[in-house]
Short mmCIF file of C-alpha atoms in Angstrom, two decimals:
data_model
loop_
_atom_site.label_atom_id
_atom_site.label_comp_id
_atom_site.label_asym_id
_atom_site.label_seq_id
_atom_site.Cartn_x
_atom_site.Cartn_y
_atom_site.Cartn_z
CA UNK U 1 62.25 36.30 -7.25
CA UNK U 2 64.67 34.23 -9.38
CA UNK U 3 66.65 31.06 -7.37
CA UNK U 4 70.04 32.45 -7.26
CA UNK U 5 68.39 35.87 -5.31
CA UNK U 6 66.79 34.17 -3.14
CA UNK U 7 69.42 31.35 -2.38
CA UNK U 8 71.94 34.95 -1.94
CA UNK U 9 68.89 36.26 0.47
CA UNK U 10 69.07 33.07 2.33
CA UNK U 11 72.84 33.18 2.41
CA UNK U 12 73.07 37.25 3.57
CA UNK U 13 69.89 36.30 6.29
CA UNK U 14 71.99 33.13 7.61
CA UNK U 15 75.13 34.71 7.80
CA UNK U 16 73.76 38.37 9.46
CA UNK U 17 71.38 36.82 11.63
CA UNK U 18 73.02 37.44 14.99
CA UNK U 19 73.88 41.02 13.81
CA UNK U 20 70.35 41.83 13.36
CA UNK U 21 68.80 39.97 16.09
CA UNK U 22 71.15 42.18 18.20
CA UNK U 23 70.11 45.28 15.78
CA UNK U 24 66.69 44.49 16.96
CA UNK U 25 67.47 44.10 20.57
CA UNK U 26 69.03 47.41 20.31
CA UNK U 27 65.44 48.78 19.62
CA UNK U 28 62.49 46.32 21.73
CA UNK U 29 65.35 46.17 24.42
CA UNK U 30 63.98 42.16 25.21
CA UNK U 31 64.64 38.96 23.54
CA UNK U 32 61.04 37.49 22.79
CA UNK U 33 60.56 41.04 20.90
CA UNK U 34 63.72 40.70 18.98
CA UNK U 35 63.11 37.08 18.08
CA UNK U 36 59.74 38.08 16.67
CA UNK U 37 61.46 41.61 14.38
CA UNK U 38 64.04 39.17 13.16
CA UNK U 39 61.31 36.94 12.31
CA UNK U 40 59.30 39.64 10.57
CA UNK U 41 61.90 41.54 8.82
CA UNK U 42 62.89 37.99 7.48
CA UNK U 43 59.31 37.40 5.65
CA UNK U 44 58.87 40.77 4.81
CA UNK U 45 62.34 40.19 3.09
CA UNK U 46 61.63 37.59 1.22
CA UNK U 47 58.07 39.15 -0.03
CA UNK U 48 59.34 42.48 -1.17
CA UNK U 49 62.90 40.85 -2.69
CA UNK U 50 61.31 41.93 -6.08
CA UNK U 51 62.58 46.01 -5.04
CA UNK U 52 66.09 44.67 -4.84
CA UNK U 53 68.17 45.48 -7.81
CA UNK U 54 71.49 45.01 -6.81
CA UNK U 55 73.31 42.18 -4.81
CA UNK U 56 75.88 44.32 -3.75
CA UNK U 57 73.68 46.05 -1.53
CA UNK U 58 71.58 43.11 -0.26
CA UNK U 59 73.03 43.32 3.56
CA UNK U 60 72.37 47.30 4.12
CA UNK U 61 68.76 46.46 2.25
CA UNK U 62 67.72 43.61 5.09
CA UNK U 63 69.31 45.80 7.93
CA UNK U 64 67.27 48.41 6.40
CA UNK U 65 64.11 45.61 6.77
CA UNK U 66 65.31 45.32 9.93
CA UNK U 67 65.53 48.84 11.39
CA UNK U 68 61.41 49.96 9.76
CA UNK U 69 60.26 46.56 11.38
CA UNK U 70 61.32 47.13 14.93
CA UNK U 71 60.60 51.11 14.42
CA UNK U 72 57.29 49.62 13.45
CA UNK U 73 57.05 47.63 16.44
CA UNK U 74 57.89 49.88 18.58
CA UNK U 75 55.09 52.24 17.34
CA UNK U 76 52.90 49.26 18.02
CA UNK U 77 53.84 48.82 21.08
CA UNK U 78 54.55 51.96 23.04
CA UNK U 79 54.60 51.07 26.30
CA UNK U 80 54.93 53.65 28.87
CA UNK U 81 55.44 52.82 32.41
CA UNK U 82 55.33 55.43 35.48
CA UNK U 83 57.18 54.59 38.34
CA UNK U 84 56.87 56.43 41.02
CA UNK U 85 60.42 57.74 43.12
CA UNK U 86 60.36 55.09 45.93
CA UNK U 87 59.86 52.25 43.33
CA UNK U 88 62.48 53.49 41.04
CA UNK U 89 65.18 53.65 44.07
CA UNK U 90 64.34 50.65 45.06
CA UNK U 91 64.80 48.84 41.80
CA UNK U 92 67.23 51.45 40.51
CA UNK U 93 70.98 50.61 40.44
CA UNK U 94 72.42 51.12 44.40
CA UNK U 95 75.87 52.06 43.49
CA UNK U 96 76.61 53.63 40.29
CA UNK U 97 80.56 52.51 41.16
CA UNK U 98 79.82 49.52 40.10
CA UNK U 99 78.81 50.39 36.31
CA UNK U 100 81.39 52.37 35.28
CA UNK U 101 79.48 53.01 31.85
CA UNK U 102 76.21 53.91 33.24
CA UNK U 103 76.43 57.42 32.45
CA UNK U 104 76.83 56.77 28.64
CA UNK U 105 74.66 53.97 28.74
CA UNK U 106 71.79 56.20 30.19
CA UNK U 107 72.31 58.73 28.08
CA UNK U 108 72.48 56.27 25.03
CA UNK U 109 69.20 54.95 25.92
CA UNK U 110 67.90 58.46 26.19
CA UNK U 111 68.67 59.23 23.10
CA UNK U 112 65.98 59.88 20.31
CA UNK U 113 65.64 56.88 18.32
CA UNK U 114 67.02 58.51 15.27
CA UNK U 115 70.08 59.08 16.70
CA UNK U 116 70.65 56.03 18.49
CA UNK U 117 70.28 54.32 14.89
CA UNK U 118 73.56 56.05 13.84
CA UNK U 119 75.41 55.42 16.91
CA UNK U 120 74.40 51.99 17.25
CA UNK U 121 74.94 51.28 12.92
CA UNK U 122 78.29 53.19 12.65
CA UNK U 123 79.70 51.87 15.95
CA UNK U 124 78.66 48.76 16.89
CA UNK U 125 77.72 47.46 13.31
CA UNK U 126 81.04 48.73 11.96
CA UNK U 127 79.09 49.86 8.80
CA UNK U 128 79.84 52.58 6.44
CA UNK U 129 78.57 56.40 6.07
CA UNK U 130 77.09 54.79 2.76
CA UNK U 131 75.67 51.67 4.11
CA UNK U 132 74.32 53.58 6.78
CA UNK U 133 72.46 55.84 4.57
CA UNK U 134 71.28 53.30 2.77
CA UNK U 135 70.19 51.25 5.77
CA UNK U 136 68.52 54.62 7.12
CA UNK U 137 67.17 55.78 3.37
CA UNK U 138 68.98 59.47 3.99
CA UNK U 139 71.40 60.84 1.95
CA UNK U 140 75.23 60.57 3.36
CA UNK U 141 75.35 64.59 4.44
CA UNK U 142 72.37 63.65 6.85
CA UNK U 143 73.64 60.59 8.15
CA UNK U 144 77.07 63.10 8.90
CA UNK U 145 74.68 65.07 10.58
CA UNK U 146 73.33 63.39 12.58
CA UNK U 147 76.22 61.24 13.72
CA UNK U 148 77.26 64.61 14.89
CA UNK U 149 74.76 65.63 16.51
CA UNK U 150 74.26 62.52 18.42
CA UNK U 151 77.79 62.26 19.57
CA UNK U 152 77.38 65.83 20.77
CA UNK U 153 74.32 65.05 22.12
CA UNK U 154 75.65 62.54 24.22
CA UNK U 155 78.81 64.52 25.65
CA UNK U 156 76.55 67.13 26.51
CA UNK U 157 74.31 65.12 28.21
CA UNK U 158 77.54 63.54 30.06
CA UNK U 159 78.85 66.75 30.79
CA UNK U 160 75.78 68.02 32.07
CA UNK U 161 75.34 64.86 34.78
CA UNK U 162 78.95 65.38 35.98
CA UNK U 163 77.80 69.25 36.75
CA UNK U 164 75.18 67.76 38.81
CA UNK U 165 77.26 65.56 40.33
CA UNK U 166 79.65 68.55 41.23
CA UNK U 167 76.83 70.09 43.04
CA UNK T 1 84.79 59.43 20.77
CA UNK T 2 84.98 55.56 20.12
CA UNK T 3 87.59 54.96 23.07
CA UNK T 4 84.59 56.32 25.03
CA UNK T 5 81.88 54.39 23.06
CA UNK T 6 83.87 51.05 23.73
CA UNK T 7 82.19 49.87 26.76
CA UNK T 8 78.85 50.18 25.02
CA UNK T 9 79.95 48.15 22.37
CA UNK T 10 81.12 45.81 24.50
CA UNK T 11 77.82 45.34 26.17
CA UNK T 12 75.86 45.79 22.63
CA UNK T 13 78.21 42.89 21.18
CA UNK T 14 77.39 40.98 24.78
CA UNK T 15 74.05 40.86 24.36
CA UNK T 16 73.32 37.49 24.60
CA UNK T 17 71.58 35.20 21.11
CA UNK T 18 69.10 33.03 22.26
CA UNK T 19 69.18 29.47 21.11
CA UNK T 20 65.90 30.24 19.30
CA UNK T 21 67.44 32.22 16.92
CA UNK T 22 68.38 29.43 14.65
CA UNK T 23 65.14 27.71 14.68
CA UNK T 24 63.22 30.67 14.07
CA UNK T 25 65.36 32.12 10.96
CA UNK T 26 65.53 28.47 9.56
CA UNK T 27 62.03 28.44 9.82
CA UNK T 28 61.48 32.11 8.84
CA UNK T 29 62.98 31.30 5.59
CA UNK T 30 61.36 27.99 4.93
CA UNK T 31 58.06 29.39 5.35
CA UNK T 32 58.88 31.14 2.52
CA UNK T 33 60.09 28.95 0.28
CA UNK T 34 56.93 26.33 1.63
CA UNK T 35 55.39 28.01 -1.56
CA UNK T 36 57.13 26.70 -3.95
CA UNK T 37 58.74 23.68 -2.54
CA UNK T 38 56.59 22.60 0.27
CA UNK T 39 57.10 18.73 -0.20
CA UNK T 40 60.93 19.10 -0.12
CA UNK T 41 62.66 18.18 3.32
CA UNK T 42 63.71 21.46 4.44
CA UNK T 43 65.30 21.94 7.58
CA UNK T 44 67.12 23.16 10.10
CA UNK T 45 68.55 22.32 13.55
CA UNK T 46 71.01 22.26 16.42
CA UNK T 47 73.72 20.13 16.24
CA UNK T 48 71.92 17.27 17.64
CA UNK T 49 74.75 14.26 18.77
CA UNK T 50 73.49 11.47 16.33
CA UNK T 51 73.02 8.96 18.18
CA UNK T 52 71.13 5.99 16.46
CA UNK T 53 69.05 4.11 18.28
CA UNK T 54 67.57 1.57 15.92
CA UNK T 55 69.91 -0.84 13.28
CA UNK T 56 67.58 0.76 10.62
CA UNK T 57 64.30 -1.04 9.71
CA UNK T 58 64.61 -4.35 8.89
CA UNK T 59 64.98 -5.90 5.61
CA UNK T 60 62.80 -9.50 4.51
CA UNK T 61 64.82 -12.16 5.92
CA UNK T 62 63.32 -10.09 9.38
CA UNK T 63 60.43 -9.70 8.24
CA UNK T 64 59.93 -13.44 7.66
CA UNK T 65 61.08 -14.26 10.82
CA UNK T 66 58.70 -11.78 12.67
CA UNK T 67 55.78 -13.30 10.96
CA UNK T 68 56.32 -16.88 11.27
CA UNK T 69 56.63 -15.77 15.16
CA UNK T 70 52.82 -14.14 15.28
CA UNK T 71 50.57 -16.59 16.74
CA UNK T 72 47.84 -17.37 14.48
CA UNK T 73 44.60 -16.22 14.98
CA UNK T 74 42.14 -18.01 13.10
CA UNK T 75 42.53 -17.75 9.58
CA UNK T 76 41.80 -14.22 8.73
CA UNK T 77 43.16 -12.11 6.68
CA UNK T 78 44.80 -9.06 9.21
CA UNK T 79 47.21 -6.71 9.16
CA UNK T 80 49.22 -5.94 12.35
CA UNK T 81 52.06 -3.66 13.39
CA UNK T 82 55.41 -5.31 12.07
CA UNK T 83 58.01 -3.02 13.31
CA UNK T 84 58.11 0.24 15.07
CA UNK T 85 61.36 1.80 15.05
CA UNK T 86 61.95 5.10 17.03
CA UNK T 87 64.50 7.90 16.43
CA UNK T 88 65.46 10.50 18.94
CA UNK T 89 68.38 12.99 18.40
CA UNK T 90 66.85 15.94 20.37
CA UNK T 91 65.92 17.94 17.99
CA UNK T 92 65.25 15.54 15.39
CA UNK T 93 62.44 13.07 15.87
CA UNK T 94 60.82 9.97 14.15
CA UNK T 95 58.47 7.33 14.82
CA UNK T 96 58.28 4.35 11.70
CA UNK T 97 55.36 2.31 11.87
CA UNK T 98 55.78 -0.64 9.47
CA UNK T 99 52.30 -2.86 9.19
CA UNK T 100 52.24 -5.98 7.93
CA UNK T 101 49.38 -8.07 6.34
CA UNK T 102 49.31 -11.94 7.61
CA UNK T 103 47.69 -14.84 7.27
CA UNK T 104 47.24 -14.84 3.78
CA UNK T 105 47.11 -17.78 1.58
CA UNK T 106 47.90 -16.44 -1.69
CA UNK T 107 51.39 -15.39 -0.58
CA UNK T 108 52.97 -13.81 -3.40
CA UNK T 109 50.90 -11.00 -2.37
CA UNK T 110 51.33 -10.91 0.85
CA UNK T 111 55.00 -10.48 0.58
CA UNK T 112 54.86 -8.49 -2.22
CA UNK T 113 52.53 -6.06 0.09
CA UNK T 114 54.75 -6.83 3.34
CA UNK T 115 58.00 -6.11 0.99
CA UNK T 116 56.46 -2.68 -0.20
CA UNK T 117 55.80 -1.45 3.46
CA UNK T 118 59.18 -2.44 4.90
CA UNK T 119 60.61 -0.83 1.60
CA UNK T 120 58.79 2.55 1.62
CA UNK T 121 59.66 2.75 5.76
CA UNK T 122 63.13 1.81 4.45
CA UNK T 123 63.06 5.11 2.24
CA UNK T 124 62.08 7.23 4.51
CA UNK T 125 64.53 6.23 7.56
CA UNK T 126 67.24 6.35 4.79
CA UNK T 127 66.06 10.08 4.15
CA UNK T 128 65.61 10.47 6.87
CA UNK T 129 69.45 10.03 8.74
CA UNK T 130 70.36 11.90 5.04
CA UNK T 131 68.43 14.76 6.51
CA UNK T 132 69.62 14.97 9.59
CA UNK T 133 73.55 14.69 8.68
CA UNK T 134 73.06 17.10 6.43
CA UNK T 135 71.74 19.64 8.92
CA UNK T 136 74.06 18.64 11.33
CA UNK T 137 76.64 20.28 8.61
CA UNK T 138 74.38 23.17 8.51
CA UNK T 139 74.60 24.08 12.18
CA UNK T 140 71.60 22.40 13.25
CA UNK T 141 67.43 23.07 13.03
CA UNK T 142 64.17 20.71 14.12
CA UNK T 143 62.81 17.59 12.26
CA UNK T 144 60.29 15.07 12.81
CA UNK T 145 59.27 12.80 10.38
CA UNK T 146 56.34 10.03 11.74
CA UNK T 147 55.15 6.99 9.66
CA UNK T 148 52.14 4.96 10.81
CA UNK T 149 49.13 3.21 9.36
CA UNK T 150 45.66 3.12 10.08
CA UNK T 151 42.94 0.40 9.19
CA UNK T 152 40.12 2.39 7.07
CA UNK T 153 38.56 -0.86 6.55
CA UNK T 154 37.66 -4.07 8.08
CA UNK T 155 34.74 -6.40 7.02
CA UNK T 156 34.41 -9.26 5.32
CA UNK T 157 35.13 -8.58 2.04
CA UNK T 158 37.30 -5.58 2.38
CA UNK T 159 40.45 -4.60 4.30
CA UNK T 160 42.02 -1.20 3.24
CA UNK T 161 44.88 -0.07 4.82
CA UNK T 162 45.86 3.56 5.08
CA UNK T 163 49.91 4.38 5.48
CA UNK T 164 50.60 7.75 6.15
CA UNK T 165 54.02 9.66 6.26
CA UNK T 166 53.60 13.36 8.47
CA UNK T 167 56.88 15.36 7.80
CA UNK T 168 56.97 18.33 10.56
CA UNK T 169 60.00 21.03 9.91
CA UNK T 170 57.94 24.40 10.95
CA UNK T 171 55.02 23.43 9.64
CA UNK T 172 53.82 19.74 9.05
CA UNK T 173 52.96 17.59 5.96
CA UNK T 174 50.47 14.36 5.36
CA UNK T 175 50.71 12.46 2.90
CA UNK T 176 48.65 9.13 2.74
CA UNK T 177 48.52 5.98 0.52
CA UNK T 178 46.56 3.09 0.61
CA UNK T 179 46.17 -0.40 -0.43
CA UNK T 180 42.22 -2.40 -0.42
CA UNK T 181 42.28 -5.76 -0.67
CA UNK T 182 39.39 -8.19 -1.01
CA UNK T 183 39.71 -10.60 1.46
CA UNK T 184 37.87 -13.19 0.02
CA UNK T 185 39.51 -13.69 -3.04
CA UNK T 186 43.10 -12.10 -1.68
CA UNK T 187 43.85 -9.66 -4.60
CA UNK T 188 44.69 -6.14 -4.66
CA UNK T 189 42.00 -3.63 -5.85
CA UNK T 190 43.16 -1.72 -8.15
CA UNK T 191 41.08 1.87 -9.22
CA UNK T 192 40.88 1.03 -12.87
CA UNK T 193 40.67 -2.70 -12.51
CA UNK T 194 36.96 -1.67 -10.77
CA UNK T 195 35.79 -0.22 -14.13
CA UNK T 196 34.96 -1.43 -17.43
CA UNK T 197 36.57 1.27 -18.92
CA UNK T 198 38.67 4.96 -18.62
CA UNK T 199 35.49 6.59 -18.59
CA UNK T 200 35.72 6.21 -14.72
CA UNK T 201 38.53 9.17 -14.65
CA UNK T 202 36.11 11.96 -15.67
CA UNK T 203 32.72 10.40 -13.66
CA UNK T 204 34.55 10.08 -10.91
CA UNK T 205 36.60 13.77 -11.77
CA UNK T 206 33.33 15.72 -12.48
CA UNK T 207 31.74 14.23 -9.59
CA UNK T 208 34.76 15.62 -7.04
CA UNK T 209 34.17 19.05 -8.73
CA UNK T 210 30.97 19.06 -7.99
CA UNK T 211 31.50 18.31 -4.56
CA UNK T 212 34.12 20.62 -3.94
CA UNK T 213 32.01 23.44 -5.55
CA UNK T 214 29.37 22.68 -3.26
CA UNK T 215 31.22 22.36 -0.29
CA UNK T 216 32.54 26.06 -0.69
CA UNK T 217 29.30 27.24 -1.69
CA UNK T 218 27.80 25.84 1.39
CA UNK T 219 30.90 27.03 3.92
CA UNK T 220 32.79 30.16 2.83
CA UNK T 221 35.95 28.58 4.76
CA UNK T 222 36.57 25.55 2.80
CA UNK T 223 38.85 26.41 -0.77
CA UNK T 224 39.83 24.22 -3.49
CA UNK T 225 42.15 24.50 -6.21
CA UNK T 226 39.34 23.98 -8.72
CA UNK T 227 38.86 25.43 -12.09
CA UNK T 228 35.72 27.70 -12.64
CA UNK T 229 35.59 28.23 -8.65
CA UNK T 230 37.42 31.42 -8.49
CA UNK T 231 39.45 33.58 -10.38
CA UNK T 232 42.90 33.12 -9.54
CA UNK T 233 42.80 29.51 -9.64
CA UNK T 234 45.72 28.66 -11.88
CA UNK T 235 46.60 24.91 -11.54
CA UNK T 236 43.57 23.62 -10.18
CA UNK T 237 42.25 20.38 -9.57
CA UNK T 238 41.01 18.65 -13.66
CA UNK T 239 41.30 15.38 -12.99
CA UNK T 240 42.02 12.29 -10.81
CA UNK T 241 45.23 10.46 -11.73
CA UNK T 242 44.54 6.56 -13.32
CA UNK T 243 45.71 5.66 -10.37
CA UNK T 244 44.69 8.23 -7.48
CA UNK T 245 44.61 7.08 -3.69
CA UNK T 246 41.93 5.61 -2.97
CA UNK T 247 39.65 3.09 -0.74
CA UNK T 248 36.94 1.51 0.04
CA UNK T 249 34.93 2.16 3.40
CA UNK T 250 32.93 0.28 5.42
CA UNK T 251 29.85 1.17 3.74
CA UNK T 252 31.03 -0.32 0.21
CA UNK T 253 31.60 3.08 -1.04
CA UNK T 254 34.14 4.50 -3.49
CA UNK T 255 36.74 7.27 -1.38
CA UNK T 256 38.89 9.21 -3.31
CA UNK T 257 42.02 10.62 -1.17
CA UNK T 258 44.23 14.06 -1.66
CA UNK T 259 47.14 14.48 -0.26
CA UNK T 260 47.90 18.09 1.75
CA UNK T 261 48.34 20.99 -0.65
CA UNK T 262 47.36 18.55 -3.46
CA UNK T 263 44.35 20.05 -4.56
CA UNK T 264 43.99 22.80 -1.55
CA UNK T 265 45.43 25.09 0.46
CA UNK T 266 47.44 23.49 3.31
CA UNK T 267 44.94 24.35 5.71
CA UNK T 268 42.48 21.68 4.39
CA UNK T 269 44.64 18.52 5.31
CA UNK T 270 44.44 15.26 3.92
CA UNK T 271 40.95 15.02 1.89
CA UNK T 272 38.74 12.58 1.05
CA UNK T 273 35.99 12.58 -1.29
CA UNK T 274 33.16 9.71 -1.35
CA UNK T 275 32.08 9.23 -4.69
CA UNK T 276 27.99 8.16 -4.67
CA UNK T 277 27.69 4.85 -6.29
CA UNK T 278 25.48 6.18 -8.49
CA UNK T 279 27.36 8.44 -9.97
CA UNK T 280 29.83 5.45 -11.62
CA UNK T 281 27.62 2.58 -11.44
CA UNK T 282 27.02 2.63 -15.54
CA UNK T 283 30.90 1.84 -15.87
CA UNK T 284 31.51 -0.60 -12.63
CA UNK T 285 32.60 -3.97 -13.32
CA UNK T 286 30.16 -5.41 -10.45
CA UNK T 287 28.80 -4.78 -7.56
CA UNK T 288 30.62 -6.84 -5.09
CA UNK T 289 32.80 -4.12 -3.61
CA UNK T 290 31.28 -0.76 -4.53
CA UNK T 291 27.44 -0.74 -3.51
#
C-alpha cells in the first residue's frame, strides 16, 4: 500500500470511527464486542488495502469491512439464551407506556440480519442506495428490495402486535 | 416511514462511544504501521491537561553542583543515579533516569560521560513534551516513555554501564546503549580500539551467525533475521556495525548487544550475544579486559 492510501485510510478510519463503532454495536448489541469489530475491521483494513482501487469509495469499502467482521462475529459467537416465562417477566420491561418505541424497536431487533443492515445503513447512516450496495456487495435493485421488504416487514409486524393488543 | 423510524435513530445515534474507542483505533492503526515504522513515536491519546511537573532535566551547571554534593566514598570509580525526573499527564507517562559516573580523576571524561547522559535524557524529555503536544492537537492517545540505567558491570577493572530508553505506545520498544570503562586506567573502551585490526567485524559477525543459527536449530521458537537461515529472510543480520553496542561482563567476556527488532522479530527483545574469547583472540590487542 503506497503512503498517501494509507495516510487517506488512516484519515477515513479516524474520521468514521464513531459511525462504525455504532455500526458494530448495531450488530454484537454490547460495547466490549463492538470495541473488538472496530478493532478487527481496522487491521483487516489495512491488510487487504491492496483490493482498493478507488479513493472515492474508501468509506462504503471499510463500512463494508465493518459489516462481514461483525456478521463474522456474530457467526462466531451465536449465543442463544432460553429464558423461561417467569424469568422473562420478571426482567422484561413492566410498563410498555413508558417506551413509547418499543414496538418498533422489538420488531427492529427481530428483524433478519439482512434486513436490519438496510434499515440501519439507509437510515441511521444516512448513506446512499449506491453506497449501500456497495457496503452490502448487492447490486442497487436488491438493496431496493430489500429496503422494501424490510420496511414492510416491520409495519406488518407492528400492525400485527396492535391486533393482539385489540384482543 | 422515517417520521416513524425517528425514535430508533435517536436511540441508534444515542448509543453511547466508550472512551476506549480512541485508544483502541489509534492503536489499531499503529499496529499496522509498527511494520514499517516501528521506531517512530506514534501515538495517540486523550487530551491529557499538561501539566509539567519537572523544570526539564537539568543542564551542567546542575549537574556540577549535584556532584560536588555526593559524599565521597572512598576513591572508586562509581556511577550513581544523578537525576530522576518524573512525568505524569494521565495518559502520558515518563520516568528519566539520568546516571552519573563520579569520582573520577581523569575528569575530562567524566564530564564528557556525565554531559552525554544528561544530554541524551535531555533529548528524550524534549521529544518527549513534542509528543505529547502534538497529540494533545490530535485529540488525545497513551504514551510512556521510561529511561533508566543498569550496571552490567562492576569489578575492578571494568565498569559498564547499560542506559536503556523503553518507548510504550500499544506496544513497547527497548533500546539499550552502553559505555565500559576501565577503571584502572579511566578511559573509555572502545569496540575497535580492543583489536589490532578491522578483521574483528567479521570474527566477531560470523561468530553471532553461528550462534543465532544454532540457537534456532536447537529451539524452534527463537528467529533471527539472518541470511541462509530461512527463506524469506530479506534484510537480515551481515554484519556488526564498527561500532555496535557492546560490553564487557563480569567474566571478562566480549557481549555484543541488539536492539528490539534490530536483528529479530520484536518478540525476541533486547539481545545479547557473548562472543567466546577464542573466537577473536588472534586479533585482540591484550588480554587485560577480554579473557
Amino acid at each position: 500500500m503506497n503512503n498517501k492510501m494509507e495516510k487517506l485510510l488512516i484519515e477515513c478510519i479516524t474520521e468514521h470511527k464513531e459511525n462504525v463503532y455504532r455500526l458494530a454495536y448495531s450488530y454484537v448489541k454490547n460495547a466490549d464486542d463492538a470495541l473488538d469489530v472496530v478493532q478487527e475491521a481496522i487491521h483487516k483494513a489495512f491488510s487487504s488495502a491492496g483490493s482498493l482501487k478507488a479513493e472515492s469509495s474508501m468509506k462504503s469499502w471499510f463500512y463494508k469491512i465493518v459489516v462481514n467482521t461483525s456478521l463474522d462475529f456474530l457467526r462466531k459467537h451465536k449465543r442463544i439464551q432460553i429464558v423461561d416465562d417467569q424469568t422473562l417477566e420478571v426482567h422484561g420491561p413492566v410498563s410498555e407506556d413508558q417506551y413509547a418505541n418499543l414496538d418498533l424497536k422489538k420488531a427492529m431487533d427481530e428483524l433478519p440480519t439482512a434486513y436490519r443492515s438496510v434499515i440501519v445503513l439507509r437510515y441511521f447512516e444516512d448513506m446512499k442506495i449506491e453506497e449501500m450496495a456497495e457496503v452490502l456487495n448487492e447490486n442497487v435493485n436488491t438493496i431496493k428490495t430489500r429496503l422494501y421488504t424490510a420496511l414492510n416487514k416491520l409495519r406488518i409486524t407492528m400492525s400485527d402486535d396492535a391486533l393482539r393488543e385489540v384482543k | 416511514m422515517q417520521e416513524q423510524l425517528k425514535p430508533l435513530k435517536e436511540q441508534y445515534e444515542s448509543i453511547p462511544i466508550p472512551k476506549e474507542l480512541d485508544f483502541i483505533v489509534k492503536q489499531a492503526i499503529k499496529q499496522r504501521k509498527k511494520k514499517t515504522a516501528y521506531l517512530k513515536w506514534v501515538i495517540g491519546i486523550a487530551a491529557a491537561i499538561v501539566v509539567c511537573t519537572t523544570t526539564g532535566v537539568n543542564s551542567s551547571p546542575a549537574l556540577a553542583k549535584a556532584l560536588s554534593e555526593v559524599p565521597v566514598v572512598g576513591s572508586i570509580v562509581k556511577v550513581l543515579t544523578f537525576k530522576e525526573v518524573v512525568v505524569d499527564e494521565g495518559n502520558a507517562k515518563a520516568t528519566f533516569q539520568v546516571p552519573a559516573v563520579t569520582n573520577m580523576t581523569n575528569q575530562s571524561l567524566e564530564t564528557a560521560l556525565n554531559n552525554k547522559y544528561v544530554e541524551e535524557n535531555k533529548k528524550l524529555y524534549d521529544q518527549f513534551t513534542a509528543e505529547v503536544e502534538k497529540l494533545k492537537q490530535n485529540g488525545g492517545g497513551h504514551l510512556g516513555v521510561n529511561s533508566g540505567y543498569t550496571v552490567k558491570t562492576d569489578n575492578e577493572q571494568i565498569l559498564a554501564i547499560g542506559r536503556y530508553v523503553v518507548n510504550t505506545a500499544g506496544s513497547s520498544s527497548t533500546t539499550f546503549k552502553y559505555d565500559t570503562i576501565d577503571k584502572k586506567n579511566e578511559v573509555l573502551i572502545t569496540l575497535p580500539s580492543l583489536f589490532k585490526d578491522d578483521r574483528y567485524m567479521s570474527l566477531i559477525s560470523d561468530n553471532i551467525k553461528e550462534q543465532m543459527k544454532a540457537q534456532m536449530k536447537a529451539d524452534d521458537k527463537k528467529v533471527y533475521w539472518v541470511e541462509g537461515a530461512a527463506a524469506q529472510v530479506i534484510d537480515g543480520f551481515k554484519t556488526i556495525a564498527p561500532d555496535q553496542n557492546f560490553y564487557i561482563n563480569a567474566d571478562g567476556k566480549l557481549v555484543l548487544s541488539f536492539n528490539k527488532y534490530e536483528v529479530a522479530p520484536g518478540y525476541m527483545g533486547v539481545i545479547e550475544f557473548i562472543i567466546p574469547t577464542e573466537a577473536i583472540a588472534d586479533d585482540l590487542v591484550s588480554g587485560i579486559y577480554i579473557k
